[in-house]
mmCIF file of C-alpha atoms in Angstrom:
data_model
loop_
_atom_site.group_PDB
_atom_site.id
_atom_site.type_symbol
_atom_site.label_atom_id
_atom_site.label_comp_id
_atom_site.label_asym_id
_atom_site.label_seq_id
_atom_site.Cartn_x
_atom_site.Cartn_y
_atom_site.Cartn_z
ATOM 1 C CA ALA U 1 0.124 0.264 -0.203
ATOM 2 C CA ALA U 2 3.319 2.373 -0.308
ATOM 3 C CA ASP U 3 0.924 3.866 -3.104
ATOM 4 C CA ALA U 4 -2.327 4.557 -1.384
ATOM 5 C CA ALA U 5 -0.830 8.501 -1.728
ATOM 6 C CA TRP U 6 -0.768 9.491 -4.748
ATOM 7 C CA LEU U 7 -3.863 10.325 -6.726
ATOM 8 C CA HIS U 8 -3.188 11.836 -9.793
ATOM 9 C CA GLN U 9 -0.066 11.317 -13.062
ATOM 10 C CA TYR U 10 0.576 14.272 -14.481
ATOM 11 C CA PRO U 11 3.205 14.494 -17.174
ATOM 12 C CA GLY U 12 5.651 14.819 -14.737
ATOM 13 C CA GLY U 13 4.673 12.291 -12.005
ATOM 14 C CA PRO U 14 2.764 11.714 -9.539
ATOM 15 C CA MET U 15 1.301 13.639 -7.236
ATOM 16 C CA PRO U 16 1.347 13.232 -3.449
ATOM 17 C CA ILE U 17 -2.036 14.475 -1.399
ATOM 18 C CA PRO U 18 -0.420 15.065 2.088
ATOM 19 C CA GLY U 19 -2.438 12.564 4.988
ATOM 20 C CA GLY U 20 -2.629 10.128 2.438
ATOM 21 C CA THR U 21 -5.509 9.833 1.037
ATOM 22 C CA ILE U 22 -6.643 8.701 -1.739
ATOM 23 C CA GLY U 23 -8.720 9.943 -4.395
ATOM 24 C CA ASP U 24 -10.276 8.976 -7.750
ATOM 25 C CA ALA U 25 -7.456 9.115 -10.050
ATOM 26 C CA ASP U 26 -9.218 7.953 -13.105
ATOM 27 C CA GLY U 27 -12.878 10.115 -12.641
ATOM 28 C CA ASP U 28 -15.128 7.587 -12.976
ATOM 29 C CA SER U 29 -16.663 8.481 -10.599
ATOM 30 C CA LEU U 30 -15.510 4.755 -8.027
ATOM 31 C CA PRO U 31 -13.368 5.524 -5.437
ATOM 32 C CA ASP U 32 -9.664 4.482 -5.904
ATOM 33 C CA ASP U 33 -9.581 2.306 -3.057
ATOM 34 C CA TRP U 34 -12.887 0.811 -3.297
ATOM 35 C CA GLU U 35 -11.051 -0.288 -7.071
ATOM 36 C CA SER U 36 -8.113 -1.541 -6.381
ATOM 37 C CA ALA U 37 -9.783 -3.961 -3.662
ATOM 38 C CA HIS U 38 -12.375 -5.212 -6.045
ATOM 39 C CA GLY U 39 -9.361 -6.535 -8.692
ATOM 40 C CA LEU U 40 -10.182 -2.923 -11.001
ATOM 41 C CA ASP U 41 -7.348 -0.205 -11.856
ATOM 42 C CA ARG U 42 -7.964 2.794 -10.727
ATOM 43 C CA PHE U 43 -5.869 4.126 -13.573
ATOM 44 C CA ASP U 44 -8.294 2.668 -16.099
ATOM 45 C CA SER U 45 -11.976 4.455 -16.412
ATOM 46 C CA ALA U 46 -12.524 2.612 -20.324
ATOM 47 C CA GLY U 47 -13.890 -1.187 -20.822
ATOM 48 C CA ASP U 48 -14.969 -3.371 -17.579
ATOM 49 C CA GLN U 49 -12.531 -1.422 -15.414
ATOM 50 C CA GLY U 50 -14.992 1.707 -15.411
ATOM 51 C CA THR U 51 -18.245 2.313 -14.478
ATOM 52 C CA SER U 52 -20.239 0.343 -17.168
ATOM 53 C CA GLY U 53 -17.743 -2.114 -17.048
ATOM 54 C CA ASP U 54 -18.574 -5.880 -16.088
ATOM 55 C CA PRO U 55 -16.726 -8.406 -15.693
ATOM 56 C CA ASP U 56 -17.420 -10.809 -14.057
ATOM 57 C CA HIS U 57 -20.655 -10.392 -16.660
ATOM 58 C CA ASP U 58 -23.169 -10.975 -14.809
ATOM 59 C CA GLY U 59 -25.636 -7.854 -15.936
ATOM 60 C CA ILE U 60 -24.367 -5.423 -13.501
ATOM 61 C CA PRO U 61 -21.656 -2.806 -14.273
ATOM 62 C CA ASN U 62 -19.592 -1.695 -12.223
ATOM 63 C CA VAL U 63 -20.947 1.895 -11.044
ATOM 64 C CA ALA U 64 -24.453 -0.261 -10.233
ATOM 65 C CA GLU U 65 -21.682 -3.065 -7.788
ATOM 66 C CA TYR U 66 -20.053 0.064 -5.995
ATOM 67 C CA VAL U 67 -23.702 1.353 -5.207
ATOM 68 C CA LEU U 68 -25.417 -2.017 -4.041
ATOM 69 C CA ALA U 69 -21.906 -3.112 -2.313
ATOM 70 C CA GLY U 70 -21.525 -5.259 -4.430
ATOM 71 C CA HIS U 71 -18.166 -7.012 -6.458
ATOM 72 C CA PRO U 72 -16.885 -6.637 -10.239
ATOM 73 C CA ARG U 73 -15.131 -9.407 -10.463
ATOM 74 C CA VAL U 74 -17.446 -11.733 -8.071
ATOM 75 C CA PRO U 75 -21.367 -12.398 -9.876
ATOM 76 C CA SER U 76 -23.387 -11.425 -7.711
ATOM 77 C CA PRO U 77 -28.121 -10.488 -8.671
ATOM 78 C CA LEU U 78 -28.243 -10.976 -5.557
ATOM 79 C CA ILE U 79 -26.927 -7.547 -4.510
ATOM 80 C CA LEU U 80 -30.317 -6.353 -6.832
ATOM 81 C CA PRO U 81 -33.555 -4.698 -3.813
ATOM 82 C CA ALA U 82 -35.843 -7.433 -3.463
ATOM 83 C CA VAL U 83 -39.336 -6.872 -3.523
ATOM 84 C CA ALA U 84 -42.026 -7.309 -1.402
ATOM 85 C CA THR U 85 -45.846 -6.935 -2.012
ATOM 86 C CA GLY U 86 -48.571 -6.781 -0.225
ATOM 87 C CA PRO U 87 -52.379 -5.577 -0.726
ATOM 88 C CA GLY U 88 -51.060 -1.964 1.204
ATOM 89 C CA GLY U 89 -48.791 -1.957 -1.761
ATOM 90 C CA CYS U 90 -44.794 -2.432 -2.773
ATOM 91 C CA THR U 91 -41.504 -2.456 -0.803
ATOM 92 C CA PHE U 92 -37.579 -2.316 -2.591
ATOM 93 C CA THR U 93 -34.739 -3.891 -0.171
ATOM 94 C CA PHE U 94 -31.834 -3.044 -1.106
ATOM 95 C CA LYS U 95 -28.260 -2.621 0.717
ATOM 96 C CA ARG U 96 -26.290 0.598 -0.539
ATOM 97 C CA CYS U 97 -22.464 1.120 0.253
ATOM 98 C CA ALA U 98 -23.374 4.681 2.402
ATOM 99 C CA ALA U 99 -20.615 6.448 1.164
ATOM 100 C CA SER U 100 -21.872 6.470 -2.270
ATOM 101 C CA ALA U 101 -23.413 8.781 -1.942
ATOM 102 C CA GLN U 102 -21.405 11.007 -1.980
ATOM 103 C CA THR U 103 -20.142 11.216 -5.375
ATOM 104 C CA ILE U 104 -23.515 9.229 -7.204
ATOM 105 C CA ASP U 105 -27.071 11.139 -7.575
ATOM 106 C CA GLN U 106 -29.279 7.791 -6.768
ATOM 107 C CA VAL U 107 -32.470 7.790 -7.463
ATOM 108 C CA PHE U 108 -35.567 5.041 -7.801
ATOM 109 C CA GLN U 109 -38.250 5.413 -10.340
ATOM 110 C CA TYR U 110 -41.293 3.920 -10.732
ATOM 111 C CA GLY U 111 -43.488 3.280 -13.494
ATOM 112 C CA ALA U 112 -47.559 1.839 -13.916
ATOM 113 C CA ASP U 113 -45.255 1.130 -17.476
ATOM 114 C CA LEU U 114 -41.759 1.607 -19.082
ATOM 115 C CA VAL U 115 -42.104 4.502 -20.191
ATOM 116 C CA ARG U 116 -43.369 7.020 -17.222
ATOM 117 C CA TRP U 117 -41.055 6.450 -14.179
ATOM 118 C CA THR U 118 -41.829 9.150 -10.647
ATOM 119 C CA ASP U 119 -38.343 9.713 -9.313
ATOM 120 C CA ILE U 120 -37.390 9.006 -5.837
ATOM 121 C CA PRO U 121 -34.396 10.382 -4.311
ATOM 122 C CA LEU U 122 -32.292 7.749 -2.073
ATOM 123 C CA VAL U 123 -32.655 10.195 0.503
ATOM 124 C CA PRO U 124 -35.104 9.882 4.451
ATOM 125 C CA GLY U 125 -38.718 10.835 3.405
ATOM 126 C CA ALA U 126 -42.388 9.156 3.240
ATOM 127 C CA ASN U 127 -41.005 6.501 0.673
ATOM 128 C CA VAL U 128 -37.241 6.097 1.431
ATOM 129 C CA ALA U 129 -35.648 4.571 4.825
ATOM 130 C CA LEU U 130 -31.707 3.925 6.161
ATOM 131 C CA GLY U 131 -30.705 2.213 7.983
ATOM 132 C CA GLU U 132 -27.846 2.652 10.090
ATOM 133 C CA ILE U 133 -24.437 2.585 8.573
ATOM 134 C CA ASP U 134 -22.906 -1.534 9.586
ATOM 135 C CA GLY U 135 -18.950 -2.057 10.226
ATOM 136 C CA GLU U 136 -18.380 -2.622 6.401
ATOM 137 C CA GLY U 137 -19.724 1.189 6.180
ATOM 138 C CA ASN U 138 -23.409 -0.569 4.182
ATOM 139 C CA GLN U 139 -26.744 0.765 5.248
ATOM 140 C CA THR U 140 -29.757 -0.521 3.744
ATOM 141 C CA VAL U 141 -32.487 1.475 1.364
ATOM 142 C CA THR U 142 -35.762 0.217 1.823
ATOM 143 C CA VAL U 143 -38.451 2.022 -0.694
ATOM 144 C CA THR U 144 -42.199 1.938 0.907
ATOM 145 C CA LEU U 145 -44.575 2.393 -2.408
ATOM 146 C CA PRO U 146 -48.225 2.627 -1.887
ATOM 147 C CA ALA U 147 -50.847 0.156 -3.859
ATOM 148 C CA ALA U 148 -51.632 1.306 -7.292
ATOM 149 C CA GLY U 149 -53.702 -0.213 -10.085
ATOM 150 C CA PRO U 150 -52.343 -3.795 -11.878
ATOM 151 C CA ARG U 151 -48.354 -3.494 -12.452
ATOM 152 C CA LEU U 152 -45.655 -0.701 -11.567
ATOM 153 C CA PHE U 153 -41.965 -1.041 -11.885
ATOM 154 C CA GLY U 154 -39.846 -0.284 -9.773
ATOM 155 C CA ARG U 155 -35.351 0.315 -11.474
ATOM 156 C CA LEU U 156 -31.627 2.551 -9.400
ATOM 157 C CA ARG U 157 -30.981 5.440 -11.180
ATOM 158 C CA PHE U 158 -27.085 6.778 -11.012
ATOM 159 C CA THR U 159 -26.025 9.636 -12.068
ATOM 160 C CA LEU U 160 -22.233 10.432 -11.794
ATOM 161 C CA ARG U 161 -21.526 13.945 -10.929
#
Protein backbone atom coordinates (compact mmCIF):
# COMPACT_ATOMS: atom_id res chain seq x y z
CA ALA A 1 0.00 0.00 0.00
CA ALA A 2 2.98 2.28 -0.50
CA ASP A 3 1.24 3.87 -3.48
CA ALA A 4 -1.94 4.68 -1.52
CA ALA A 5 -0.90 8.33 -1.14
CA TRP A 6 -0.90 9.01 -4.92
CA LEU A 7 -4.00 10.52 -6.50
CA HIS A 8 -3.36 11.80 -10.02
CA GLN A 9 -0.82 11.13 -12.72
CA TYR A 10 0.62 14.30 -14.23
CA PRO A 11 3.15 14.59 -17.08
CA GLY A 12 5.88 15.17 -14.49
CA GLY A 13 4.87 12.13 -12.44
CA PRO A 14 2.40 11.34 -9.65
CA MET A 15 1.22 14.10 -7.33
CA PRO A 16 1.36 13.20 -3.63
CA ILE A 17 -1.70 13.99 -1.56
CA PRO A 18 -1.05 14.95 2.08
CA GLY A 19 -2.31 12.40 4.55
CA GLY A 20 -2.50 9.60 2.00
CA THR A 21 -6.01 10.47 0.79
CA ILE A 22 -7.17 8.02 -1.83
CA GLY A 23 -9.28 9.75 -4.46
CA ASP A 24 -10.46 8.98 -7.94
CA ALA A 25 -7.38 8.96 -10.17
CA ASP A 26 -9.23 8.02 -13.34
CA GLY A 27 -12.22 10.33 -12.75
CA ASP A 28 -14.85 7.59 -13.05
CA SER A 29 -16.57 8.30 -9.66
CA LEU A 30 -15.43 4.92 -8.30
CA PRO A 31 -13.06 5.46 -5.36
CA ASP A 32 -9.49 4.28 -5.92
CA ASP A 33 -9.48 2.20 -2.74
CA TRP A 34 -12.65 0.37 -3.83
CA GLU A 35 -11.30 -0.22 -7.33
CA SER A 36 -7.99 -1.58 -6.01
CA ALA A 37 -9.70 -3.80 -3.43
CA HIS A 38 -11.95 -5.27 -6.13
CA GLY A 39 -9.34 -5.94 -8.80
CA LEU A 40 -9.96 -2.90 -11.00
CA ASP A 41 -7.28 -0.54 -12.31
CA ARG A 42 -7.73 2.80 -10.52
CA PHE A 43 -5.90 4.61 -13.33
CA ASP A 44 -8.12 3.24 -16.13
CA SER A 45 -11.78 4.17 -16.64
CA ALA A 46 -12.24 2.39 -20.00
CA GLY A 47 -14.01 -0.88 -20.75
CA ASP A 48 -14.36 -3.34 -17.88
CA GLN A 49 -12.32 -1.00 -15.61
CA GLY A 50 -14.85 1.87 -15.74
CA THR A 51 -18.31 2.56 -14.38
CA SER A 52 -20.17 0.82 -17.20
CA GLY A 53 -17.82 -2.18 -17.24
CA ASP A 54 -18.98 -5.63 -16.17
CA PRO A 55 -15.92 -7.88 -15.79
CA ASP A 56 -17.90 -10.72 -14.18
CA HIS A 57 -20.60 -10.61 -16.91
CA ASP A 58 -23.49 -10.72 -14.44
CA GLY A 59 -25.32 -7.82 -16.14
CA ILE A 60 -24.56 -5.42 -13.26
CA PRO A 61 -22.22 -2.56 -14.22
CA ASN A 62 -19.36 -1.56 -11.92
CA VAL A 63 -21.13 1.60 -10.76
CA ALA A 64 -24.07 -0.50 -9.55
CA GLU A 65 -21.69 -3.05 -7.98
CA TYR A 66 -20.12 -0.16 -6.01
CA VAL A 67 -23.40 1.45 -4.93
CA LEU A 68 -25.03 -1.90 -4.09
CA ALA A 69 -22.00 -3.16 -2.14
CA GLY A 70 -21.21 -5.88 -4.65
CA HIS A 71 -18.00 -7.18 -6.19
CA PRO A 72 -17.34 -6.47 -9.89
CA ARG A 73 -15.36 -9.69 -10.36
CA VAL A 74 -17.82 -12.01 -8.58
CA PRO A 75 -21.27 -12.56 -10.15
CA SER A 76 -23.67 -11.19 -7.57
CA PRO A 77 -27.33 -10.93 -8.64
CA LEU A 78 -28.38 -11.11 -4.98
CA ILE A 79 -27.28 -7.48 -4.52
CA LEU A 80 -30.24 -6.31 -6.62
CA PRO A 81 -33.31 -4.96 -4.76
CA ALA A 82 -35.63 -7.52 -3.19
CA VAL A 83 -39.32 -6.88 -3.84
CA ALA A 84 -42.17 -7.64 -1.45
CA THR A 85 -45.80 -7.00 -2.31
CA GLY A 86 -48.87 -6.92 -0.14
CA PRO A 87 -52.33 -5.41 -0.02
CA GLY A 88 -50.89 -2.07 1.10
CA GLY A 89 -48.35 -1.74 -1.69
CA CYS A 90 -44.83 -2.69 -2.63
CA THR A 91 -41.49 -2.58 -0.79
CA PHE A 92 -38.07 -2.57 -2.46
CA THR A 93 -35.13 -3.33 -0.15
CA PHE A 94 -31.42 -3.40 -0.87
CA LYS A 95 -28.03 -2.76 0.71
CA ARG A 96 -25.87 0.12 -0.47
CA CYS A 97 -22.41 1.49 0.25
CA ALA A 98 -23.27 4.61 2.26
CA ALA A 99 -20.23 6.52 0.95
CA SER A 100 -21.44 6.09 -2.65
CA ALA A 101 -24.04 8.82 -2.09
CA GLN A 102 -21.19 11.36 -1.91
CA THR A 103 -20.19 10.93 -5.56
CA ILE A 104 -23.17 9.30 -7.26
CA ASP A 105 -26.73 10.64 -7.37
CA GLN A 106 -29.09 7.77 -6.59
CA VAL A 107 -32.77 7.73 -7.49
CA PHE A 108 -35.43 5.06 -7.29
CA GLN A 109 -37.85 5.31 -10.19
CA TYR A 110 -41.26 3.70 -10.48
CA GLY A 111 -44.11 3.70 -12.93
CA ALA A 112 -47.13 1.80 -14.22
CA ASP A 113 -45.37 1.29 -17.56
CA LEU A 114 -41.82 1.37 -18.86
CA VAL A 115 -42.18 4.85 -20.41
CA ARG A 116 -43.17 7.29 -17.65
CA TRP A 117 -41.18 7.24 -14.41
CA THR A 118 -41.59 9.01 -11.08
CA ASP A 119 -38.34 9.81 -9.23
CA ILE A 120 -37.74 9.26 -5.53
CA PRO A 121 -34.27 10.43 -4.38
CA LEU A 122 -32.66 7.95 -1.98
CA VAL A 123 -32.76 10.27 1.02
CA PRO A 124 -34.89 9.76 4.15
CA GLY A 125 -38.49 10.79 3.55
CA ALA A 126 -42.06 9.57 3.21
CA ASN A 127 -41.12 6.68 0.87
CA VAL A 128 -37.48 6.04 1.83
CA ALA A 129 -36.00 4.66 5.03
CA LEU A 130 -32.23 4.41 5.49
CA GLY A 131 -30.83 1.95 8.02
CA GLU A 132 -27.85 2.50 10.27
CA ILE A 133 -24.42 2.27 8.65
CA ASP A 134 -22.82 -1.06 9.56
CA GLY A 135 -19.16 -1.84 10.26
CA GLU A 136 -18.48 -2.35 6.54
CA GLY A 137 -19.89 1.08 5.63
CA ASN A 138 -23.13 -0.29 4.20
CA GLN A 139 -26.73 0.52 5.00
CA THR A 140 -30.11 -0.96 4.17
CA VAL A 141 -32.37 1.15 1.97
CA THR A 142 -36.12 0.51 1.95
CA VAL A 143 -38.41 2.17 -0.58
CA THR A 144 -42.14 1.76 0.11
CA LEU A 145 -44.83 2.54 -2.45
CA PRO A 146 -48.60 2.39 -1.94
CA ALA A 147 -50.67 0.05 -4.12
CA ALA A 148 -51.33 1.75 -7.45
CA GLY A 149 -53.02 -0.25 -10.17
CA PRO A 150 -52.39 -3.74 -11.47
CA ARG A 151 -48.73 -3.18 -12.41
CA LEU A 152 -45.80 -1.38 -10.92
CA PHE A 153 -42.26 -1.27 -12.25
CA GLY A 154 -39.24 -0.07 -10.28
CA ARG A 155 -35.62 0.61 -11.09
CA LEU A 156 -32.54 2.33 -9.68
CA ARG A 157 -30.87 5.16 -11.59
CA PHE A 158 -27.31 6.26 -10.82
CA THR A 159 -25.91 9.53 -12.16
CA LEU A 160 -22.22 10.30 -11.83
CA ARG A 161 -21.41 13.76 -10.51
